[in-house]
Structure formats: structure tokens, C-alpha cells
Coordinates of C-alpha atoms and ligand atoms in Angstrom, one line a residue:
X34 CA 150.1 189.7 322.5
X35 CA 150.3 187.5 319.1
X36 CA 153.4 188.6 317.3
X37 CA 154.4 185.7 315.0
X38 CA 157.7 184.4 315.8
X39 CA 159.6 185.7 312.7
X40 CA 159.2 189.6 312.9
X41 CA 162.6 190.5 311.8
X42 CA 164.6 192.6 313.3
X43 CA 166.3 195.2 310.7
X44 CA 169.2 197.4 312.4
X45 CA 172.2 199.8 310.6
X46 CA 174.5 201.0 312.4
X47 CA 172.2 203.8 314.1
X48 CA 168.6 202.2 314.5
X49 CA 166.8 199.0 315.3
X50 CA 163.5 198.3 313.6
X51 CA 161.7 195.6 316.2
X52 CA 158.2 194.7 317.0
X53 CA 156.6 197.1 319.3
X54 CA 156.5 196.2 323.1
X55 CA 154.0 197.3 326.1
X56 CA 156.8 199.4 327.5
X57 CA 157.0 201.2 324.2
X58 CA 153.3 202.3 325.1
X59 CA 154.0 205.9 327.0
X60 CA 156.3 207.3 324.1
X61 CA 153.5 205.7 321.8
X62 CA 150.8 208.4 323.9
X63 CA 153.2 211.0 323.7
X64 CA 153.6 211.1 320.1
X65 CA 150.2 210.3 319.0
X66 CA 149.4 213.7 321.2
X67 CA 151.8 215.9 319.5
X68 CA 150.4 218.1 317.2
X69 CA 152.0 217.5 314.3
X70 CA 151.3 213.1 314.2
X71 CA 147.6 214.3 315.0
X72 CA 147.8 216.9 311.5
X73 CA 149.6 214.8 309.5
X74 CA 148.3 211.6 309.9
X75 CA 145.1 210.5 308.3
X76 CA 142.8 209.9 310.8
X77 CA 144.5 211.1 313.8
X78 CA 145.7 208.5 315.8
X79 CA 143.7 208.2 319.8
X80 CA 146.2 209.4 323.0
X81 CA 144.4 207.4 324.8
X82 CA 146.4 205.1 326.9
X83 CA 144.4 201.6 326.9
X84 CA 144.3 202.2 323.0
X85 CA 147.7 202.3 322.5
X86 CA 148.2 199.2 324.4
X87 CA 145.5 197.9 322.4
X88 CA 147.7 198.9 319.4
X89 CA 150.5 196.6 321.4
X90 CA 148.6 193.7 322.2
X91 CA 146.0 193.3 319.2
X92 CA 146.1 196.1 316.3
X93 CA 149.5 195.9 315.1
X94 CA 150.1 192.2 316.0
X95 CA 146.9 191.3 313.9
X96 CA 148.7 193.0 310.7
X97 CA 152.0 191.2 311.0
X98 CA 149.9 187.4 311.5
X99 CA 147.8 189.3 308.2
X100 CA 150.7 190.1 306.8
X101 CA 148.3 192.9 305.3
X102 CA 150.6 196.0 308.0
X103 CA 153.7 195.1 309.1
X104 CA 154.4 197.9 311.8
X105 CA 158.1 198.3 313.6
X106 CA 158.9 200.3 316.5
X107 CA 162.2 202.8 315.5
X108 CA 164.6 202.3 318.3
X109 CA 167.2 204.5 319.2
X110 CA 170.1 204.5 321.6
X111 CA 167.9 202.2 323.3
X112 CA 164.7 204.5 323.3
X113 CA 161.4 204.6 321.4
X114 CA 161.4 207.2 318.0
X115 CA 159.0 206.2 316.4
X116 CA 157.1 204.4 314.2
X117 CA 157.7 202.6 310.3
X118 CA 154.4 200.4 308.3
X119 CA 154.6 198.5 305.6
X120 CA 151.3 197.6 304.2
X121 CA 149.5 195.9 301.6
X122 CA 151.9 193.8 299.8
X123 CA 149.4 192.4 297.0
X124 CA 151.0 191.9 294.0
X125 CA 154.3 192.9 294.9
X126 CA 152.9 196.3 295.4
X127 CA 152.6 198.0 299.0
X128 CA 153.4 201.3 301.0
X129 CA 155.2 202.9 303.7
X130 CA 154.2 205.0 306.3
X131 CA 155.9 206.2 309.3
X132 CA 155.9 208.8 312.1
X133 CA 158.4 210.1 314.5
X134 CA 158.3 210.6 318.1
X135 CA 159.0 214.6 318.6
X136 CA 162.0 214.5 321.0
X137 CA 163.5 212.6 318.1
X138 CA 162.5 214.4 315.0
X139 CA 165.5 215.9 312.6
X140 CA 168.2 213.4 313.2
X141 CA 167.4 211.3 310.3
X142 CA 166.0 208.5 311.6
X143 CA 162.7 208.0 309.5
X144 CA 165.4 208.0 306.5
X145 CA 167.1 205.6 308.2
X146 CA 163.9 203.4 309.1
X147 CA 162.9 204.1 305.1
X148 CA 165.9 202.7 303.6
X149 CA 165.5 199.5 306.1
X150 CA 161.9 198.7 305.6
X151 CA 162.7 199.0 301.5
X152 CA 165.7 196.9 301.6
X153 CA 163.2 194.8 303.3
X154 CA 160.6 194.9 301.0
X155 CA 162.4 194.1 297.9
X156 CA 165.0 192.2 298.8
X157 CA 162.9 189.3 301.5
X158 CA 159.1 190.3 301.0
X159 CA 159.9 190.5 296.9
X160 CA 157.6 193.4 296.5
X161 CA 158.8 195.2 293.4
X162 CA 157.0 199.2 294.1
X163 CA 156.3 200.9 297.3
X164 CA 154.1 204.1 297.4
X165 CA 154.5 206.6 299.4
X166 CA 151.9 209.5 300.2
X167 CA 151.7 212.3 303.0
X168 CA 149.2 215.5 302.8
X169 CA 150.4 218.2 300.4
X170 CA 152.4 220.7 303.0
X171 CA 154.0 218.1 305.0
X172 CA 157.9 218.5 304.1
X173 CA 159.6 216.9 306.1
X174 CA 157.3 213.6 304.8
X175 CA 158.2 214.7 301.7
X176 CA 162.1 215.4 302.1
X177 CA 162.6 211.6 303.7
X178 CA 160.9 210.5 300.0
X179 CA 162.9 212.4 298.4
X180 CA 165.9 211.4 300.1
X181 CA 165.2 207.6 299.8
X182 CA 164.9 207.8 296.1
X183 CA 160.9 207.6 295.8
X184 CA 159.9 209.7 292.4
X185 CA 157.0 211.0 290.3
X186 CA 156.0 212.7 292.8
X187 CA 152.5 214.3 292.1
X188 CA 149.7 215.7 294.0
X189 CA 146.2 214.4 293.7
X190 CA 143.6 217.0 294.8
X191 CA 141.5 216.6 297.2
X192 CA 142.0 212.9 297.4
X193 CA 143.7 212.4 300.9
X194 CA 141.4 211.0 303.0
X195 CA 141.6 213.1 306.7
X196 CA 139.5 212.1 309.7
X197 CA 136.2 212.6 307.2
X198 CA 137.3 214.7 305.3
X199 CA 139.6 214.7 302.0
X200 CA 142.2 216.8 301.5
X201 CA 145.7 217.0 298.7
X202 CA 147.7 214.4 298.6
X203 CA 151.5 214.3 297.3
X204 CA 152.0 210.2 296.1
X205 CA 155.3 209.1 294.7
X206 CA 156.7 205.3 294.4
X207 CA 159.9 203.7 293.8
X208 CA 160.3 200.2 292.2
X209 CA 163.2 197.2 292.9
X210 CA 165.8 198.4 291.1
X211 CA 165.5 201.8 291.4
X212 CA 168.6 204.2 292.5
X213 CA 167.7 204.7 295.8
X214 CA 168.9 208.1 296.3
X215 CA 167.6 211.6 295.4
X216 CA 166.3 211.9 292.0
X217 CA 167.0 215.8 291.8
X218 CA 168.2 218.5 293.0
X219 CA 165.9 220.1 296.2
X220 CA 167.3 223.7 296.0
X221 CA 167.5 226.1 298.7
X222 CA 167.1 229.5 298.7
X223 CA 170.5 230.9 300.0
X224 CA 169.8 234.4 302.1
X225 CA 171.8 237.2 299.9
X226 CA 172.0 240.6 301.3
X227 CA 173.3 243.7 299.7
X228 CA 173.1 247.1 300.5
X229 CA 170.0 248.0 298.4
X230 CA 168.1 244.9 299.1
X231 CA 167.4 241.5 300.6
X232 CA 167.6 238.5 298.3
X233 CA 165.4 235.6 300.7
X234 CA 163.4 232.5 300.4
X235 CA 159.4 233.9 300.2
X236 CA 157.2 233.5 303.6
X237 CA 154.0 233.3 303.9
X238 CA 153.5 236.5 304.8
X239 CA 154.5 237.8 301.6
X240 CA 151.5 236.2 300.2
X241 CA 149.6 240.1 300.6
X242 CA 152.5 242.1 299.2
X243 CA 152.7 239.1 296.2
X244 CA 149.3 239.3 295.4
X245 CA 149.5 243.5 294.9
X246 CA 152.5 242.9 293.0
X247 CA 150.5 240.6 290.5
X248 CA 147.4 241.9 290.5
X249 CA 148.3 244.7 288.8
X250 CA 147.6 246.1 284.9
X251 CA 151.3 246.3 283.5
X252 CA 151.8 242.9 285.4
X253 CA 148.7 241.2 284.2
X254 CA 149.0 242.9 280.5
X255 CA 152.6 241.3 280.1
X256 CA 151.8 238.2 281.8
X257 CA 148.6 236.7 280.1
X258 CA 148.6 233.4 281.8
X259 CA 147.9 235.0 285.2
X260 CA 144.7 235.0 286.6
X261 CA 142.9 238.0 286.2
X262 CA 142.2 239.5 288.8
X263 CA 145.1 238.5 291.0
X264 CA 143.8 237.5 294.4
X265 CA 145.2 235.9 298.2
X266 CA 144.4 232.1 297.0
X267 CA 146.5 232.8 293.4
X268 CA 149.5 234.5 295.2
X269 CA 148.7 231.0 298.1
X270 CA 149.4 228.9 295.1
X271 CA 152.3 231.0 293.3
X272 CA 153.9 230.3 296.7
X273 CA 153.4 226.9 297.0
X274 CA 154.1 225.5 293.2
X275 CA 157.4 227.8 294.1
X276 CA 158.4 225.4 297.0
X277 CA 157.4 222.6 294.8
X278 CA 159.4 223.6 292.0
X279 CA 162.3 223.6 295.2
X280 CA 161.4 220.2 295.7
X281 CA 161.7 219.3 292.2
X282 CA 164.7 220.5 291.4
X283 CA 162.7 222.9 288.5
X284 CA 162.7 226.4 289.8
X285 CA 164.2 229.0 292.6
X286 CA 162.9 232.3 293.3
X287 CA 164.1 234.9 295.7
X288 CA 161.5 237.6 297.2
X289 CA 164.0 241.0 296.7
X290 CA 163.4 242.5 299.7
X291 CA 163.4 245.4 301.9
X292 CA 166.9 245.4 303.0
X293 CA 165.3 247.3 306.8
X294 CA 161.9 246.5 306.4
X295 CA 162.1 242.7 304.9
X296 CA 159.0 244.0 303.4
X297 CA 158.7 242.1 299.1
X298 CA 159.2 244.7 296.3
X299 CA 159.7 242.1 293.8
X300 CA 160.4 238.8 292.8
X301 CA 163.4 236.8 290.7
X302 CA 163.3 233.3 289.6
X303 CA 164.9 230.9 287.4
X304 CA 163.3 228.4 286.1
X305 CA 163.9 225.6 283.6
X306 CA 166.2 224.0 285.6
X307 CA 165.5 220.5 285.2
X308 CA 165.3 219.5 282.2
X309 CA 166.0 215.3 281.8
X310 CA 169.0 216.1 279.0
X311 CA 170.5 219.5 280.2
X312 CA 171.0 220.7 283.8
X313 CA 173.0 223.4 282.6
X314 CA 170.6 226.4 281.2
X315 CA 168.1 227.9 283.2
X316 CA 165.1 231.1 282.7
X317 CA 164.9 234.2 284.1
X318 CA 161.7 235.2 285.4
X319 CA 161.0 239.1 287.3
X320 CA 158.4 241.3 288.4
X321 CA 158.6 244.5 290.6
X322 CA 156.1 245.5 293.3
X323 CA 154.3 248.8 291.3
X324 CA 155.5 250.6 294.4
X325 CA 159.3 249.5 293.8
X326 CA 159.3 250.3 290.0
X327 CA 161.6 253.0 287.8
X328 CA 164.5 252.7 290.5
X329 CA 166.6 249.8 288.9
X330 CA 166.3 247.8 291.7
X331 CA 165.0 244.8 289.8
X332 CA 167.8 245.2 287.1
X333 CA 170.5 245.1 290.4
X334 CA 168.7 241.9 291.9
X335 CA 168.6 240.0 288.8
X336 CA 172.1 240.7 288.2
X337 CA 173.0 239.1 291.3
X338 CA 170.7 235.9 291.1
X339 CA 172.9 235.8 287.9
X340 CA 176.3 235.6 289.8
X341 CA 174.0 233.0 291.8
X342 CA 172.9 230.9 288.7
X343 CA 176.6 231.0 287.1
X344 CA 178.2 230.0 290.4
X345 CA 178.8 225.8 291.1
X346 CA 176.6 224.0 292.5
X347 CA 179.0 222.7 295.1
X348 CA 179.8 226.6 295.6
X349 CA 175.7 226.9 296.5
X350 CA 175.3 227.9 292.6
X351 CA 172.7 226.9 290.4
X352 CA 175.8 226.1 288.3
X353 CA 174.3 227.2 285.1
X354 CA 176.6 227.9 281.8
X355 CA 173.3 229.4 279.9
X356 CA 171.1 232.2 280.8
X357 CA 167.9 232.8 279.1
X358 CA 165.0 235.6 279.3
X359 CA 162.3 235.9 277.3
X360 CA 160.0 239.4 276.9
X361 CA 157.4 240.5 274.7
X362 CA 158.9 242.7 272.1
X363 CA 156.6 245.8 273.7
X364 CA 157.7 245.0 277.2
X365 CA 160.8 248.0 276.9
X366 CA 161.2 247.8 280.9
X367 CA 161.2 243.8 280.8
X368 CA 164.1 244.1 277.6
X369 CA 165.9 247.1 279.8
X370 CA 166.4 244.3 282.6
X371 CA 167.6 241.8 280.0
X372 CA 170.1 244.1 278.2
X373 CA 171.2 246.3 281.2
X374 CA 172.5 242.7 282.3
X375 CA 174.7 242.1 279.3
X376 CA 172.2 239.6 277.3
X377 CA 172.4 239.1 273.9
X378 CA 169.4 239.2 271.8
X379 CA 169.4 236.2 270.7
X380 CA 166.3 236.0 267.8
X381 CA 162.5 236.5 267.9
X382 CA 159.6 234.3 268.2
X383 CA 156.9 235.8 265.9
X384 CA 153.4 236.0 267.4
X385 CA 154.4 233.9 270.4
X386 CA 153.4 235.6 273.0
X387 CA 149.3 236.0 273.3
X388 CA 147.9 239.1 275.2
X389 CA 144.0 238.9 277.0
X390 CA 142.1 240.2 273.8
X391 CA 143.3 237.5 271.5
X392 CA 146.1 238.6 269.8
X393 CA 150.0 237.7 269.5
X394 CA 153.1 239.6 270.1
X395 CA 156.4 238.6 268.9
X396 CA 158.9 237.3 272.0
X397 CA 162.3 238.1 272.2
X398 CA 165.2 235.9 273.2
X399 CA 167.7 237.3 275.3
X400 CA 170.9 234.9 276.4
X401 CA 173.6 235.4 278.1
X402 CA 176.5 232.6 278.4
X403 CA 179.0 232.3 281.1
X404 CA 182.2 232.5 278.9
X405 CA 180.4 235.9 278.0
X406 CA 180.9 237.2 281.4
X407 CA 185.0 236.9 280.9
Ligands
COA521 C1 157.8 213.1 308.9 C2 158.6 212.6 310.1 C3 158.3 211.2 310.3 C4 160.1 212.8 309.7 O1 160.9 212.2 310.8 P1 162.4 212.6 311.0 O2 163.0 211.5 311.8 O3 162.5 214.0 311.5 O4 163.0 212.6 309.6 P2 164.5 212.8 309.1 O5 165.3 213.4 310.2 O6 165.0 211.5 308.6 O7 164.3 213.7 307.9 C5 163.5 214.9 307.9 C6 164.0 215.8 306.8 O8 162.9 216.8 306.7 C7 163.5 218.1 306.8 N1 162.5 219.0 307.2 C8 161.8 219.0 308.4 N2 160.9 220.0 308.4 C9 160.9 220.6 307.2 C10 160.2 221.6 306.5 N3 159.3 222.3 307.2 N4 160.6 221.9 305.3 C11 161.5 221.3 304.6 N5 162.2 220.2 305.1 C12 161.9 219.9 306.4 C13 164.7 217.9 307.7 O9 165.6 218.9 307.6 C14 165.2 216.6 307.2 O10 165.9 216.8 306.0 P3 167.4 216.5 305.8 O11 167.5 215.0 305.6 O12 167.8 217.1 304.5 O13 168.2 217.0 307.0 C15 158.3 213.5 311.3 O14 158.5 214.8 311.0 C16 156.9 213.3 311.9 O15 156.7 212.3 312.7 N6 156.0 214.1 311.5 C17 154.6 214.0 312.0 C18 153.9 212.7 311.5 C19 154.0 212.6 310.0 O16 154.0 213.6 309.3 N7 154.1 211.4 309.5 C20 154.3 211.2 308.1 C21 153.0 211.0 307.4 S1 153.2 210.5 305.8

């Protein structure tokens, strides 16, 4: 074993960064079997036990005499959890990578290792950007990102090379004097019951019900930029650019469920809601499953994700001060919604809003202010 002499040593007051060690070698098996390192990691790293000695003796300690990967074991409480990589470095520009071991997953410790290794990064290596990437799906990748301040994020498709195959990638970076903190609000989707229905985060086993509710004609004629038809893979990707727009701090939306069943009859969102100059207005955004329609329920959900949008954020709000819902003037059941809420109609937008065959219908602007609530 090769390490150079100087491999620093980068501890808080919780972990210890260090160079990896043969006894380190059985956790290293057991978390390159677990299920999870073996999906998320690029090419899926081998559980076999003379390799990960290899990685000991040769791989890693190779990198750090490179100085092309500089890999750290994450101690903690005296144990192995897991592993941090810092590679490239040309330029001033490299990235991080890091896994955990299960038994120690959830306790914060690769956003521990994260803020280390950058600290590291800029303020002794002089880099001035790290990247970061993990495969599109992989959250709790993405939540340590976020948490460390990395930003931009962005998916590239199909570029994330996986065992032979590619698949979508999320990249974001974060430069030398960045904050190095969250760069927006990740929202969660608060569970709110009531006696007519189930306000809840969507599942994926809403994706059926979600695609019925879409692919529908009153759906589809009011909603031009929906695919037509409205299939599985379209409601697959509502979902997910929903749980992005989470991430991003841009959008919410609640399934309105089945308050015995949990079965979707509709949807509510707002949207809007991160705009660089004003974090305080936000768009509402609803549809009813065709078999939930004519029954007010979607008028009764949106006017509680509007007690939701208007409540502080440190209350679990959206702490919103402006409300705003746009329909086409010939959407009467869309307008119902807006005005059986209390908006105001605010103006119109002529020939703003374009149908399938070509032509325009004017939009209304509904708004609705918090002082007008009283
Ligand atoms: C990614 C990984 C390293 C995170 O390690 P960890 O020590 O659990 O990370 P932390 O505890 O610091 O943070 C994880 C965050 O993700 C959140 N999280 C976990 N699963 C999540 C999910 N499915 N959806 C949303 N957030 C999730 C946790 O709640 C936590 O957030 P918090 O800080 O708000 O509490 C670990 O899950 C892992 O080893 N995964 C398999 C290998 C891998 O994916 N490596 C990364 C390749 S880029």
C-alpha cells in the first residue's frame, strides 16, 4: 500500500475523512453489495473481496500519488460509513462523488463528508468549481447537493454512463465563493385530510388514475400543451417534473384523494413559486378525474391548498401574499373554481390562450390577495 505521506485528514465534530485501511475492506464488501451502491453507481462497483482489497492496496492509493481521485474513507464513531472522491482537478475544476455504507445512511453524514472535501477543495487544492452528478431518480444524491449549496441543477438525457449503458443524468456545480447552503426552497407535500378528501404527495401508483384524468377531451381541449393522447410515460413524466419542481423550489401539487379509498380524483398545484425577484405570488393549477366532476370537490380542495399557500413558510405554508389562476374565457367550470374561491377578475389576455385547431382564446386573470381574505 502506496498512500503518499500527506493524505489529510479532514474531521468536524461528527466525522473523520482518512485514507482507507485493509480493515476498512469487509464494510467496503458490504456496501458495494447493497442494492442501492450497485443501482446508483455508474458501473457497479465488484463485492468481491480480493478486489476491494485491491481497491486498498493499489486503486485508490494510485489516484492520491495521481492526484487525478483522491478517495477518503467516512469514519464514524470509530466505524466505516462510507465513501467521499474527489477527482480530476485540472484547471481548478473537479468533482465529488460519494456513497454511504447502508447501516449508516440518513444521519447526514455524506453532507457532512460534502462540506469537508469542498472546504478542501477550494480552500488547500485551490480548485474554484466542483460538479456533482448522480442518475436522475436518485434523491437522496440529490438532497445532499442541494443541501451543500451545489446549483443549476439540470438533467442531461441519456448521457449517464451505466455499466454499458447510458442513462439521465442530473449535474449541478458550485464555485469558490459560492454560499454554501441551499439555493431554494425543496418543498414537501404536507399530508392534509378533511372529511371529503385526502390532500397527499402523488405515488407512483397514481400514475394510471393521472393518465385517465389527462387523457381526457374537456382536459385535453382546455389544456393545449398536453400531449394528445395522454398516455402511462406522459403521466411518468407529469410525476416526475412534479418532484423536480419540489426540488427546485418551483412547484407543489397535491393528488386530492379518496379520503377511504386514497384512490386520485384530481390534482392541485401551485406553481410559479420561484421566481429570482418575488417569492411571494404563486399559480394555481387543477384538474378533476372525469369520474370526480360536477360535485365541487375540486372547488373545496383548492380552497384549502389556498389556506396552505397563504400560510408562513415557518408555519409549513407556501407563505404566499398573491394568488393567481388563469382560465380560458370558455372554461365556465375552470372560472367557477376561480370565483367560488373569492378571486378577483383581474383583466384579460386577448387571444392568449391557443386551442389544437390553431386558433386563440382570450385568458382570464383571476387574483386573489391575502389582505382580501380579512
Ligand atoms: C446518496 C447517499 C450517499 C446519501 O448518504 P447519507 O449519509 O444517507 O446522506 P445524508 O444523510 O447526509 O442526506 C441524505 C438526505 O437525503 C434524504 N433522502 C433519502 N432518501 C430520499 C428520497 N427517496 N427522497 C428524498 N430525499 C431522500 C434524507 O432525508 C436526507 O435529507 P435531509 O438532509 O433533509 O435529512 C446514500 O444514500 C447512498 O450511499 N446511496 C447509494 C449510492 C449512491 O447513490 N451514491 C451517490 C451516487 S452520486
Amino acid at each position: 500500500m502506496r498512500f503518499p505521506k500527506d493524505v489529510p485528514v479532514l474531521t468536524d465534530q461528527g466525522i473523520r475523512l482518512r485514507a482507507p485501511r485493509l480493515e476498512d475492506v469487509e464494510a467496503m464488501v458490504e456496501m458495494y453489495r447493497d442494492p442501492d451502491t450497485q443501482y446508483w453507481s455508474g458501473s457497479p462497483p465488484t463485492d468481491d473481496r480480493e478486489e476491494a482489497e485491491l481497491d486498498v492496496t493499489e486503486r485508490i492509493p494510485k489516484g492520491w500519488r495521481v492526484g487525478t481521485r483522491r478517495t477518503w474513507v467516512i469514519e464514524y464513531g470509530g466505524e466505516y460509513a462510507g465513501a467521499i472522491t474527489l477527482s480530476g482537478g485540472e484547471s481548478g475544476v473537479g468533482s465529488v462523488g460519494f456513497t454511504g455504507h447502508p447501516a449508516y445512511r440518513g444521519k447526514g453524514l455524506a453532507t457532512r463528508a460534502v462540506r469537508l472535501v469542498l472546504a478542501h477543495a477550494f480552500d488547500d487544492l485551490g480548485w474554484h468549481r466542483v460538479t456533482w452528478c448522480a442518475f436522475v431518480g436518485n434523491w437522496a444524491a440529490r438532497r445532499v447537493a442541494w443541501r451543500t449549496g451545489f446549483r443549476n441543477f439540470f438533467t442531461t438525457h441519456g448521457a449517464g454512463p451505466a455499466d454499458g449503458e447510458r442513462r439521465d443524468e442530473w449535474i449541478a456545480s458550485i464555485g469558490r465563493d459560492d454560499e454554501r447552503e441551499p439555493q431554494n426552497h425543496w418543498w414537501q407535500v404536507p399530508v392534509i385530510e378533511t372529511e371529503r378528501f385526502r390532500l397527499r404527495e402523488y405515488r407512483d401508483s397514481d400514475v394510471e388514475r393521472a393518465a385517465e384524468m389527462s387523457n381526457d377531451e374537456r382536459t385535453l381541449h382546455w389544456l393545449a400543451n398536453l400531449p394528445k393522447p395522454f398516455g402511462r410515460q406522459d403521466a411518468e413524466q407529469y410525476l416526475a417534473r412534479g418532484r423536480e419542481g419540489q426540488a427546485s423550489g418551483e412547484r407543489v401539487g397535491w393528488v386530492v384523494a379518496d379520503p377511504d379509498t386514497d384512490e386520485l380524483l384530481g390534482d392541485v398545484g401551485v406553481f410559479g413559486l420561484h421566481s429570482r425577484s418575488d417569492q411571494t405570488s404563486g399559480e394555481l393549477g387543477y384538474s378533476a378525474h372525469p369520474e370526480a366532476r360536477g360535485r365541487g370537490l375540486i372547488t373545496a380542495a383548492v380552497g384549502r391548498v389556498i389556506e396552505q399557500a397563504f400560510l408562513p413558510i415557518d408555519e409549513g405554508g407556501l407563505g404566499r401574499l398573491r394568488l393567481e389562476i388563469r382560465a380560458a374565457k370558455g372554461n365556465l367550470a375552470s372560472i367557477q373554481v376561480a370565483e367560488a374561491n373569492g378571486f378577483t377578475r383581474a383583466g384579460v389576455l386577448r387571444a392568449a390562450d391557443h386551442r389544437r385547431d390553431g386558433s386563440y382564446d382570450d385568458l382570464v386573470i383571476f387574483d386573489l390577495l391575502i389582505s382580501d381574505r380579512g
